[in-house]
mmCIF file of C-alpha atoms in Angstrom:
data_model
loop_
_atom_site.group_PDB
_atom_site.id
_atom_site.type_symbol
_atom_site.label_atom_id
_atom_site.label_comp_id
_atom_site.label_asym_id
_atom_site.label_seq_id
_atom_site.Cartn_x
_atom_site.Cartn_y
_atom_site.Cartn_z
ATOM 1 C CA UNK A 1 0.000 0.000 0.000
ATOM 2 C CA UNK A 2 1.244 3.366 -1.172
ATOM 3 C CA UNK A 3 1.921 6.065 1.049
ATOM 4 C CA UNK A 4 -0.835 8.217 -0.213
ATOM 5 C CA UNK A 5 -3.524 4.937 -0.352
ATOM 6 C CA UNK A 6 -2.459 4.785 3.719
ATOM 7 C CA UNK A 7 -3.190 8.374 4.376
ATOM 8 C CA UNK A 8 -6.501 8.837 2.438
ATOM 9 C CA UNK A 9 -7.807 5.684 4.349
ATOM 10 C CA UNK A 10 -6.629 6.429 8.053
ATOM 11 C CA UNK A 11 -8.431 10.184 7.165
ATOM 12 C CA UNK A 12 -11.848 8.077 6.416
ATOM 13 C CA UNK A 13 -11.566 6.603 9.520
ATOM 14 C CA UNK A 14 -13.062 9.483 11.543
ATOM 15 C CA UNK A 15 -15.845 10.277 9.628
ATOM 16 C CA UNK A 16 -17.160 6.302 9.170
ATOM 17 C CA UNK A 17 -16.734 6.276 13.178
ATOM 18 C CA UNK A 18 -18.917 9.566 12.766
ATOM 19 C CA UNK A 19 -21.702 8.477 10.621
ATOM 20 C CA UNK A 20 -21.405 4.796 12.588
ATOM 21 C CA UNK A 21 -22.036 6.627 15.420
ATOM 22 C CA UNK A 22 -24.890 8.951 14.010
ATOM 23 C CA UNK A 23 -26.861 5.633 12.402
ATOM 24 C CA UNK A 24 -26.357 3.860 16.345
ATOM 25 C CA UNK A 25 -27.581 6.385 18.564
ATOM 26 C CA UNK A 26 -31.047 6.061 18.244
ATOM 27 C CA UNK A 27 -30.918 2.262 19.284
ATOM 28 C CA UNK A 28 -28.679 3.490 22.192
ATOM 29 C CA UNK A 29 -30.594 6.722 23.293
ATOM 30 C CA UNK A 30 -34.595 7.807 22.811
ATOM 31 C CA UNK A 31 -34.449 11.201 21.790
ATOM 32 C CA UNK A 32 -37.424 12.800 19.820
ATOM 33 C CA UNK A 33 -36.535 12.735 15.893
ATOM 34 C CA UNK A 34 -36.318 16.984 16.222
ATOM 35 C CA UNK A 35 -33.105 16.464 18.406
ATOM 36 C CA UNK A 36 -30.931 14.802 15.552
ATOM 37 C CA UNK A 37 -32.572 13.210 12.536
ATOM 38 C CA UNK A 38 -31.632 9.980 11.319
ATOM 39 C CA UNK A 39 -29.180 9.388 8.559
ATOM 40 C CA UNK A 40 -31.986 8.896 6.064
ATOM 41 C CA UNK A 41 -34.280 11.504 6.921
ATOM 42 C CA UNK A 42 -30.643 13.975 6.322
ATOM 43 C CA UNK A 43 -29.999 11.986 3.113
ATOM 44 C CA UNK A 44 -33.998 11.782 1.681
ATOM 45 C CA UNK A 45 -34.195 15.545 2.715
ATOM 46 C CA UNK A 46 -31.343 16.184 0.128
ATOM 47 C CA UNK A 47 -31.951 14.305 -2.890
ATOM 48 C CA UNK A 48 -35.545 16.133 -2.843
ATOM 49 C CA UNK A 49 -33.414 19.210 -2.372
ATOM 50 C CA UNK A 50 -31.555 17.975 -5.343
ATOM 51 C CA UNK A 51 -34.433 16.458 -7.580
ATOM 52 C CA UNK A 52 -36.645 19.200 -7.212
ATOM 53 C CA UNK A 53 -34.201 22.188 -7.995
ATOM 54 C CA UNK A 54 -34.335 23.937 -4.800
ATOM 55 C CA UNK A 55 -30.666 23.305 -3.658
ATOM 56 C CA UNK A 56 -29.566 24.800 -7.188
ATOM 57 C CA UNK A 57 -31.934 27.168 -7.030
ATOM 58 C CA UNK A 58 -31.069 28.420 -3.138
ATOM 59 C CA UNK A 59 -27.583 28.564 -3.822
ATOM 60 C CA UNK A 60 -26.285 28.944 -7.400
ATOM 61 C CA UNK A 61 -22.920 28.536 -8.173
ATOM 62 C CA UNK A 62 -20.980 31.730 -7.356
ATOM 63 C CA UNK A 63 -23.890 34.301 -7.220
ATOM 64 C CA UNK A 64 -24.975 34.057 -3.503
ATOM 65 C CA UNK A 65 -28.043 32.521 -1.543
ATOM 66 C CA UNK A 66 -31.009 34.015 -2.397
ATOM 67 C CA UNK A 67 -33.934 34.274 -0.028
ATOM 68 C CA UNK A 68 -37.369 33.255 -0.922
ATOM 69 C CA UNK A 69 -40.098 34.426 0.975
ATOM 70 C CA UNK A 70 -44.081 33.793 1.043
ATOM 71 C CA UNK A 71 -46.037 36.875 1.162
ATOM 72 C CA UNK A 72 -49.781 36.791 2.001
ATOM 73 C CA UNK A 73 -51.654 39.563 0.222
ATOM 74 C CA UNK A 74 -55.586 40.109 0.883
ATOM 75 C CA UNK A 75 -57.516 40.091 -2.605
ATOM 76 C CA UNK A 76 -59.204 43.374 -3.222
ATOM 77 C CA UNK B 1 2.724 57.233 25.123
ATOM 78 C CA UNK B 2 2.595 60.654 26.275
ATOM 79 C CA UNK B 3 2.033 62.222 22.911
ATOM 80 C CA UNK B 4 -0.219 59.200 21.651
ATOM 81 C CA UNK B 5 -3.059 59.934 24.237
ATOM 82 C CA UNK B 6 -4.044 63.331 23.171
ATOM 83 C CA UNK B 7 -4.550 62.137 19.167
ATOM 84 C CA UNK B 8 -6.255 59.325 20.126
ATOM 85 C CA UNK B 9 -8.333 61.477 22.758
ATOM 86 C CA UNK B 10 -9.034 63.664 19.863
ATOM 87 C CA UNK B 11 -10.065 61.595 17.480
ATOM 88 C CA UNK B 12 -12.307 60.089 19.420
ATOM 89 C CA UNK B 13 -13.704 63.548 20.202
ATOM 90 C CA UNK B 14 -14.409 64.128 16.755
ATOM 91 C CA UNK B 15 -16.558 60.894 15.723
ATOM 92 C CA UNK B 16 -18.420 61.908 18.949
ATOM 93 C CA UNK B 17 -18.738 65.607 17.591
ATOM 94 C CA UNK B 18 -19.679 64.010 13.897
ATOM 95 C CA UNK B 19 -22.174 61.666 15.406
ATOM 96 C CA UNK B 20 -23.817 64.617 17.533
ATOM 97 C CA UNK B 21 -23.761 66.482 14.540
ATOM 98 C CA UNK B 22 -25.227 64.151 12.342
ATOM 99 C CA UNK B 23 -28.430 63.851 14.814
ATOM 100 C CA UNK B 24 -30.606 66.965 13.726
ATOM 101 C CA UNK B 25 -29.297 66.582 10.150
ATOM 102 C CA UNK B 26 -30.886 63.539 10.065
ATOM 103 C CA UNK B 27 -33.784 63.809 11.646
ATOM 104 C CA UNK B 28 -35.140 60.834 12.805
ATOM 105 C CA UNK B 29 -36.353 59.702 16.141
ATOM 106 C CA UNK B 30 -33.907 58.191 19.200
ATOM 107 C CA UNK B 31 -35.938 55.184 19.169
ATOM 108 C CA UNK B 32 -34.173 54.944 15.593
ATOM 109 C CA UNK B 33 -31.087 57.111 15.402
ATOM 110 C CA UNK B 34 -29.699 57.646 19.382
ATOM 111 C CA UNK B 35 -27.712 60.650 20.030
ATOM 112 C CA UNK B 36 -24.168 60.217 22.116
ATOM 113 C CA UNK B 37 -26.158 62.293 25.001
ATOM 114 C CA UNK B 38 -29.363 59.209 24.272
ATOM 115 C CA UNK B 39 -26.322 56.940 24.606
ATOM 116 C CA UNK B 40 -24.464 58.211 27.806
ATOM 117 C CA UNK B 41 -28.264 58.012 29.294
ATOM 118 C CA UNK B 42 -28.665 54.629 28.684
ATOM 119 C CA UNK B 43 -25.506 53.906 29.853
ATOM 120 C CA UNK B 44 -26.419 55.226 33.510
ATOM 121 C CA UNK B 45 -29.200 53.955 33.347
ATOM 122 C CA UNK B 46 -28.397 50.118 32.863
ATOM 123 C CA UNK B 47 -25.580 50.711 34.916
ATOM 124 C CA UNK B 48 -28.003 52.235 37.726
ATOM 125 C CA UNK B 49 -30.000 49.085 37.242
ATOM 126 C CA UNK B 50 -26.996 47.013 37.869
ATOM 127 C CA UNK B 51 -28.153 45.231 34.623
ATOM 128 C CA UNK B 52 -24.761 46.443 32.586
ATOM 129 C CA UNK B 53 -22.265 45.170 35.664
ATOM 130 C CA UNK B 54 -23.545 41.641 35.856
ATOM 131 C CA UNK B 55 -24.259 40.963 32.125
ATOM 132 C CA UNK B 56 -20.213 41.883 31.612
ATOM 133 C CA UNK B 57 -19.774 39.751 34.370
ATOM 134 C CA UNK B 58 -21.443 37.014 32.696
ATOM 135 C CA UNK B 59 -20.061 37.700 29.801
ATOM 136 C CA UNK B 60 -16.611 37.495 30.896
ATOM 137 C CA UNK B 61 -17.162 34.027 33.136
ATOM 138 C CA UNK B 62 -18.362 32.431 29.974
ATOM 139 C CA UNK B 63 -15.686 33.948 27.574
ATOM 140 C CA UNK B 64 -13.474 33.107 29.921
ATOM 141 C CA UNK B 65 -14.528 29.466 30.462
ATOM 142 C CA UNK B 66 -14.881 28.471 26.820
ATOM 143 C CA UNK B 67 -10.971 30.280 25.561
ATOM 144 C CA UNK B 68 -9.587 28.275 28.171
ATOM 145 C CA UNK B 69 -11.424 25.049 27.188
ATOM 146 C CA UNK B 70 -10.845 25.113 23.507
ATOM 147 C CA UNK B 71 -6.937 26.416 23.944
ATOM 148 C CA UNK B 72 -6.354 23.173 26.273
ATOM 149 C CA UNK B 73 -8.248 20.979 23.231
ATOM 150 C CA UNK B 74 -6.622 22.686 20.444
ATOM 151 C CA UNK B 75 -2.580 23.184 22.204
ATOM 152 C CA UNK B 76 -2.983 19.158 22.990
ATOM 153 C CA UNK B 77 -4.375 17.941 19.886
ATOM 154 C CA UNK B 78 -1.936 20.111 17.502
ATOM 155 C CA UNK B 79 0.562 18.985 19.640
ATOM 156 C CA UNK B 80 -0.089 15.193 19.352
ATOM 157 C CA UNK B 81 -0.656 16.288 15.485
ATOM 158 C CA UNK B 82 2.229 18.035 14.883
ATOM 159 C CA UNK B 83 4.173 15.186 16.440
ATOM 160 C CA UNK B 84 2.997 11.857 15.027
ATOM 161 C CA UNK B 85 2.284 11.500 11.327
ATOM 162 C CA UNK B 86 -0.472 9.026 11.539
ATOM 163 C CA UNK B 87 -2.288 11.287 14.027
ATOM 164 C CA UNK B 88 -2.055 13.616 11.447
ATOM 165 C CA UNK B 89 -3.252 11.589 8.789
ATOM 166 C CA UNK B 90 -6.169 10.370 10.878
ATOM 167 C CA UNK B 91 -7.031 13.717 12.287
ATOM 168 C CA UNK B 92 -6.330 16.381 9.596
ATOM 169 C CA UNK B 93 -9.144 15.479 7.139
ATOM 170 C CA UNK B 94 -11.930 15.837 9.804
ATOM 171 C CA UNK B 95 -10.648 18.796 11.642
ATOM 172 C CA UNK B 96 -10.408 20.600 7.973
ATOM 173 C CA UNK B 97 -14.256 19.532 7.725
ATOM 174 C CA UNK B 98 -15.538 20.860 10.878
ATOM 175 C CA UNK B 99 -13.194 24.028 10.267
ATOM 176 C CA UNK B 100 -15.685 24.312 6.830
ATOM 177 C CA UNK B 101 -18.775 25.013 9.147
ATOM 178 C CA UNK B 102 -18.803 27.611 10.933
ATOM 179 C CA UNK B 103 -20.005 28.012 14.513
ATOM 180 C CA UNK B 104 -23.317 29.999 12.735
ATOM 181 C CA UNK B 105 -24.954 26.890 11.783
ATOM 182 C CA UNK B 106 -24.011 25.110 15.130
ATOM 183 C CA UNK B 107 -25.991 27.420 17.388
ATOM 184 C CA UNK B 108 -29.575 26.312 16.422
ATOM 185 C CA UNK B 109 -28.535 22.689 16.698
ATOM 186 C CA UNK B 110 -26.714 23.331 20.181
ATOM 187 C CA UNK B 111 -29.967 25.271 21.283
ATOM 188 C CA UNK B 112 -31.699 22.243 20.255
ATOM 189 C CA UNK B 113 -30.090 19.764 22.028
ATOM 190 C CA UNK B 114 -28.744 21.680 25.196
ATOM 191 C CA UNK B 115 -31.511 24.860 25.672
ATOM 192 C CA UNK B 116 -30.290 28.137 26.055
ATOM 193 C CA UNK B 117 -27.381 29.105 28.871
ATOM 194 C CA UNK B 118 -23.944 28.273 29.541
ATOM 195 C CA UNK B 119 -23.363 24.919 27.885
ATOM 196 C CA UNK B 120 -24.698 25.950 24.454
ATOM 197 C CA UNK B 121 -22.602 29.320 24.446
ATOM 198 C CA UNK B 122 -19.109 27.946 26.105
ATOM 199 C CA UNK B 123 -19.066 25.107 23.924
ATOM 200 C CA UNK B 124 -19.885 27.833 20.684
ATOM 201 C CA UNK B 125 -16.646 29.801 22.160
ATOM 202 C CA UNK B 126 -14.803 26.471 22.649
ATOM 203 C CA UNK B 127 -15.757 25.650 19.069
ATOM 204 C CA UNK B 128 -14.375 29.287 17.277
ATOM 205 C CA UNK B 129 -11.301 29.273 19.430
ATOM 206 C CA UNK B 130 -9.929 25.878 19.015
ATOM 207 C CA UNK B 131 -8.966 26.079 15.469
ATOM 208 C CA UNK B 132 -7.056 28.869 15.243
ATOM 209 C CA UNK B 133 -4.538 27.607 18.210
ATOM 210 C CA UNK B 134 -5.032 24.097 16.769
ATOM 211 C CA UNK B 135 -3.356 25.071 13.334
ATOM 212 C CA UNK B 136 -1.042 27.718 14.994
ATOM 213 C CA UNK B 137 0.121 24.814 17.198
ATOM 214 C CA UNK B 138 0.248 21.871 14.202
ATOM 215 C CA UNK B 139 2.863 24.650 11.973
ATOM 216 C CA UNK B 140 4.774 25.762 15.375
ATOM 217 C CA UNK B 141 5.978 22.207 16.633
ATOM 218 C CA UNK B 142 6.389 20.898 12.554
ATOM 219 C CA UNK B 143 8.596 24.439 12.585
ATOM 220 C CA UNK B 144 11.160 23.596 15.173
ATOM 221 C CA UNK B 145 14.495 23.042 14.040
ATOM 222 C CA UNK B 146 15.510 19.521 13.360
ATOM 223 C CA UNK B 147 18.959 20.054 15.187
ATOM 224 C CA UNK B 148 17.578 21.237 18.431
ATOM 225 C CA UNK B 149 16.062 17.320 18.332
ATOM 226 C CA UNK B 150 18.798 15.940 17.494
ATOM 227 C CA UNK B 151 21.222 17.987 20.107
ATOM 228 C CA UNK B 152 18.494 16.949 22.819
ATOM 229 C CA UNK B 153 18.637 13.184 21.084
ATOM 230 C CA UNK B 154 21.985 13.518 21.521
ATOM 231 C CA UNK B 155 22.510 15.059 25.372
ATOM 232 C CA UNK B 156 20.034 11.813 26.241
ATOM 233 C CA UNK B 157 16.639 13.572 26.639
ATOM 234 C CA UNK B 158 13.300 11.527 27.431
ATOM 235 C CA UNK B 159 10.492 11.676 25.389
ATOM 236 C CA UNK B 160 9.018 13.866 28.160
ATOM 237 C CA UNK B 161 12.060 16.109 28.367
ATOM 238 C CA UNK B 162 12.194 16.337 24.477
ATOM 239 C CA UNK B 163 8.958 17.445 24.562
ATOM 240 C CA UNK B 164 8.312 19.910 27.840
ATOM 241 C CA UNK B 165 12.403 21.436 26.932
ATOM 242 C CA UNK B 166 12.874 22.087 23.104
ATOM 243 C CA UNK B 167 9.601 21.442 21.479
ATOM 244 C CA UNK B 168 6.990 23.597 23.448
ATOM 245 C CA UNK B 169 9.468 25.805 24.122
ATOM 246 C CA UNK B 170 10.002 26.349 20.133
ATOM 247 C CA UNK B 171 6.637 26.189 19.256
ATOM 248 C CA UNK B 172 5.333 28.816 21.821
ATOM 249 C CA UNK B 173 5.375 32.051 19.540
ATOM 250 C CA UNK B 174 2.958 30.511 17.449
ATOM 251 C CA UNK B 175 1.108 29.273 20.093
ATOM 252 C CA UNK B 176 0.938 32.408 21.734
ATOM 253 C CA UNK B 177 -0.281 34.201 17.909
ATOM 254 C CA UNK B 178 -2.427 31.100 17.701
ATOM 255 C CA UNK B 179 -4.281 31.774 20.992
ATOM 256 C CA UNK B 180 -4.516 35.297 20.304
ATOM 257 C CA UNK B 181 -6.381 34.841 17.294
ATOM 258 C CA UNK B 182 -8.609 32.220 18.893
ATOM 259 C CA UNK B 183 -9.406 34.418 21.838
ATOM 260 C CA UNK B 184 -10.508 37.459 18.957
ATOM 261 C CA UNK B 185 -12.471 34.344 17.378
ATOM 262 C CA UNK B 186 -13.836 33.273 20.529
ATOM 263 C CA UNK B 187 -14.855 36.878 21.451
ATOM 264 C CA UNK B 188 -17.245 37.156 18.222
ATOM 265 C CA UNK B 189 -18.297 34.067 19.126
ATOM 266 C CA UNK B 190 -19.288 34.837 22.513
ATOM 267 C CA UNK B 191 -21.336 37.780 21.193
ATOM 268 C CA UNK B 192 -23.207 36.041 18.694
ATOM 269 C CA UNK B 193 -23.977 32.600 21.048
ATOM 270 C CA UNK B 194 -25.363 35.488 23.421
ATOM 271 C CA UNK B 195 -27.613 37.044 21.047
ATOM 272 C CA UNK B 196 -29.309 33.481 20.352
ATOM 273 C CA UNK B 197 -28.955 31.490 23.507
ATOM 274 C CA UNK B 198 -28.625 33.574 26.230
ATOM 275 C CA UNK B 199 -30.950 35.706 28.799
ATOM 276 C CA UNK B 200 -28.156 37.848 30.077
ATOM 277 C CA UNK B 201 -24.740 39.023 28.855
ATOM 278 C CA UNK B 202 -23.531 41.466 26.514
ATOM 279 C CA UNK B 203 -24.993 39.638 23.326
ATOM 280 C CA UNK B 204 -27.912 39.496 25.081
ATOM 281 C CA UNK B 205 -28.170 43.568 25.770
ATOM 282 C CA UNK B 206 -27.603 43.861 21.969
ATOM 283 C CA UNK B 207 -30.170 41.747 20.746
ATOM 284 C CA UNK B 208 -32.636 42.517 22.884
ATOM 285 C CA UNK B 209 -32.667 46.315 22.981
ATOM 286 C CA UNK B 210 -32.676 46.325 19.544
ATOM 287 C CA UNK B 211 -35.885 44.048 19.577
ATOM 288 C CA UNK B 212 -37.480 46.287 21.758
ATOM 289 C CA UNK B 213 -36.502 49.479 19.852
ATOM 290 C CA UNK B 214 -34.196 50.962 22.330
ATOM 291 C CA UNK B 215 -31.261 51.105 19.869
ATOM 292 C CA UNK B 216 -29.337 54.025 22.694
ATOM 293 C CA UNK B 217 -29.231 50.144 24.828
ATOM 294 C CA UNK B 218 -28.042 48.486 21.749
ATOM 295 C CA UNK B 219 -25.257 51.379 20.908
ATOM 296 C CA UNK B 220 -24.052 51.007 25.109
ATOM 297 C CA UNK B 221 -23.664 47.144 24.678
ATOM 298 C CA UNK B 222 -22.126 47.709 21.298
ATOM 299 C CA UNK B 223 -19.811 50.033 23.160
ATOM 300 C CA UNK B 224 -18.609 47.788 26.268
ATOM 301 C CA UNK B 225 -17.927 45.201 23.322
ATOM 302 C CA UNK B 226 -15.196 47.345 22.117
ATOM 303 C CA UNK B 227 -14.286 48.121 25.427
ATOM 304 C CA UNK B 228 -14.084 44.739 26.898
ATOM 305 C CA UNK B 229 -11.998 43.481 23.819
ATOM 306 C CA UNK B 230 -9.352 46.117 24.275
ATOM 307 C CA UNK B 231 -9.405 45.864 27.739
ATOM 308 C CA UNK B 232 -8.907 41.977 27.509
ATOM 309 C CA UNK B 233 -5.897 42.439 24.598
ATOM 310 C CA UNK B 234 -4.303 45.522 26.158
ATOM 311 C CA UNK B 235 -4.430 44.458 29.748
ATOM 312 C CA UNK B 236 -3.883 40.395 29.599
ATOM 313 C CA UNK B 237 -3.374 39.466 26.036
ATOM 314 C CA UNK B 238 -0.565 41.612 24.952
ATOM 315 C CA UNK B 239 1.470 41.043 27.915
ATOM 316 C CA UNK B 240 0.909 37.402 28.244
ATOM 317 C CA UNK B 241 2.147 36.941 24.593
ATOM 318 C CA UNK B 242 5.349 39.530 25.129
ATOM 319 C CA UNK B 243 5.940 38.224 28.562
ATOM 320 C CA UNK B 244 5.999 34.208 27.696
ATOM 321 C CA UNK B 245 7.419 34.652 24.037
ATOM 322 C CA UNK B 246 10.283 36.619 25.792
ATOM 323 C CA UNK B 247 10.705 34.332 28.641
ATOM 324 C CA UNK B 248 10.253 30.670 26.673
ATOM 325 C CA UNK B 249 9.996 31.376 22.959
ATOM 326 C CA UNK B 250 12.837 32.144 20.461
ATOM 327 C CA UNK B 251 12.715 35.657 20.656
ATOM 328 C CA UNK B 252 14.983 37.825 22.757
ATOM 329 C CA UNK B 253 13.763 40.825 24.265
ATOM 330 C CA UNK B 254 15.969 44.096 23.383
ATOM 331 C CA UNK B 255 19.443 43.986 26.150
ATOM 332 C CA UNK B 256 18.495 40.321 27.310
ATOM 333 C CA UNK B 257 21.283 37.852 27.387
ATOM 334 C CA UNK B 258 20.366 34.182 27.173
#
């Protein structure tokens, strides 16, 4: 193993503890899902961010966020 | 120093005169626009109230408690970093992630899990001020002189003695610039946490005097800010760094013989 191949994997390390951690603490703890979602909710929550344009369309490539907001207006 | 205090007296003076001046010309009510005299008002007052006095006392315990926190964390993991190339290797990806995202986007979550109060804000603090003396720390100890471990190799130094005699030693002006930096961090840090998670403190004072549209409030808490900073960096920060760089570091105050 190269000394490059070594480094990239010991640097995964921490972050598959991380998400090994994240996907066992609701069978460890009861916590309301509010608190910390699970791994799927996180992951579900961003391909529909993805699929449905609103990541893209929040935060373009180089111009910014832009802010969206819903206005109520009464009819005349 | 003696001919320093007068300009700076002065140009104080002027802003103050500029701001006063500004008042009428603009027009628009103190509950939008204070005056210096709306400000200096305020400022007795919420000192009066004893409201000012313990929300910089709060401020302070907490600033205090979370610099010291997340110098110990960042000194003993850059060391152990700085030292040991698989440490490193393990380590450096992760810690360049969380650097990424900042302590912003942590507060709601923190809120979430611990309330509002001290844990949420120290650990905010602890969270701004560790990187900065983490990566000062990592590029001090990787900076020391190969031949100053080899001539303690050499005289038959422990690990220990290595360590505590030639490479802290070394390292410490970047420490020292490396805690500075995280203590400036750690002071924005402390200000925003307050201004989300707190019900005291000067964050707090900010916030909500502007929510309540008493901006003079917001202008006096805005002002001990500034004061409290240079107070901290003139009266302990400054020194500390020029008194331990002198004393430990590589650099030789002016008609000192090591």
């Amino acid at each position: 193993m190269t000394r490059a191949t070594r480094r990239r994997l010991l640097g995964v390390v921490p972050f598959a503890l991380l998400v090994a951690a994240w996907v066992l603490a609701p069978h460890v703890a009861t916590y309301p899902p509010y608190v910390l979602p699970s791994l799927g909710t996180v992951w579900s929550t961003f391909t529909h961010a993805v699929l449905d344009g609103s990541l893209s369309l929040d935060s373009p490539a180089g111009r910014g966020t832009r802010l969206r907001a819903r206005i109520p207006c009464a009819a005349n | 120093m003696s001919r320093r205090w007068p300009l700076r007296v002065a140009g104080l003076a002027v802003v103050l005169l500029a701001w006063q001046i500004s008042v009428p010309m603009i027009g628009m009510p103190a509950t939008f626009y204070p005056s210096p005299a709306d400000v200096a008002q305020a400022f007795v007052t919420v000192t009066w109230e004893g409201i000012l006095p313990s929300y910089v006392l709060d401020s302070i315990g907490r600033y205090a408690a979370g610099v010291a926190i997340g110098t110990t964390v960042g000194v003993t993991l850059g060391i152990a970093i700085g030292l040991n190339r698989t440490t490193s290797d393990l380590l450096a990806p992760i810690i360049s992630f969380f650097y990424a995202i900042v302590e912003v986007v942590w507060i709601p979550l923190l809120v979430i899990w611990w309330g509002y109060g001290l844990k949420t804000i120290v650990l905010a603090i602890v969270y701004v001020s560790v990187f900065p003396v983490l990566y000062n720390t990592i590029s001090g100890v990787r900076a020391v002189p190969q031949v100053l471990v080899n001539a303690a190799h050499s005289l038959g130094a422990s690990r220990l003695q290595l360590l505590n005699d030639v490479i802290v030693p070394a390292s410490l002006p970047q420490i020292i610039t490396g805690f500075r930096i995280g203590a400036s961090f750690g002071f924005r840090g402390l200000i925003f946490a307050e201004m989300i998670a707190a019900s005291s403190g000067l964050g707090y004072l900010i916030a909500d005097s502007a929510t309540n549209q008493q901006p003079a409030r917001t202008v006096v808490g805005m002002i001990c800010m500034g004061l409290l900073w240079l107070f901290i960096d003139s009266i302990y920060l400054k020194p500390f760094e020029r008194v331990t760089i002198e004393r430990w570091g590589t650099v030789v105050s002016a008609g000192t013989r090591r």
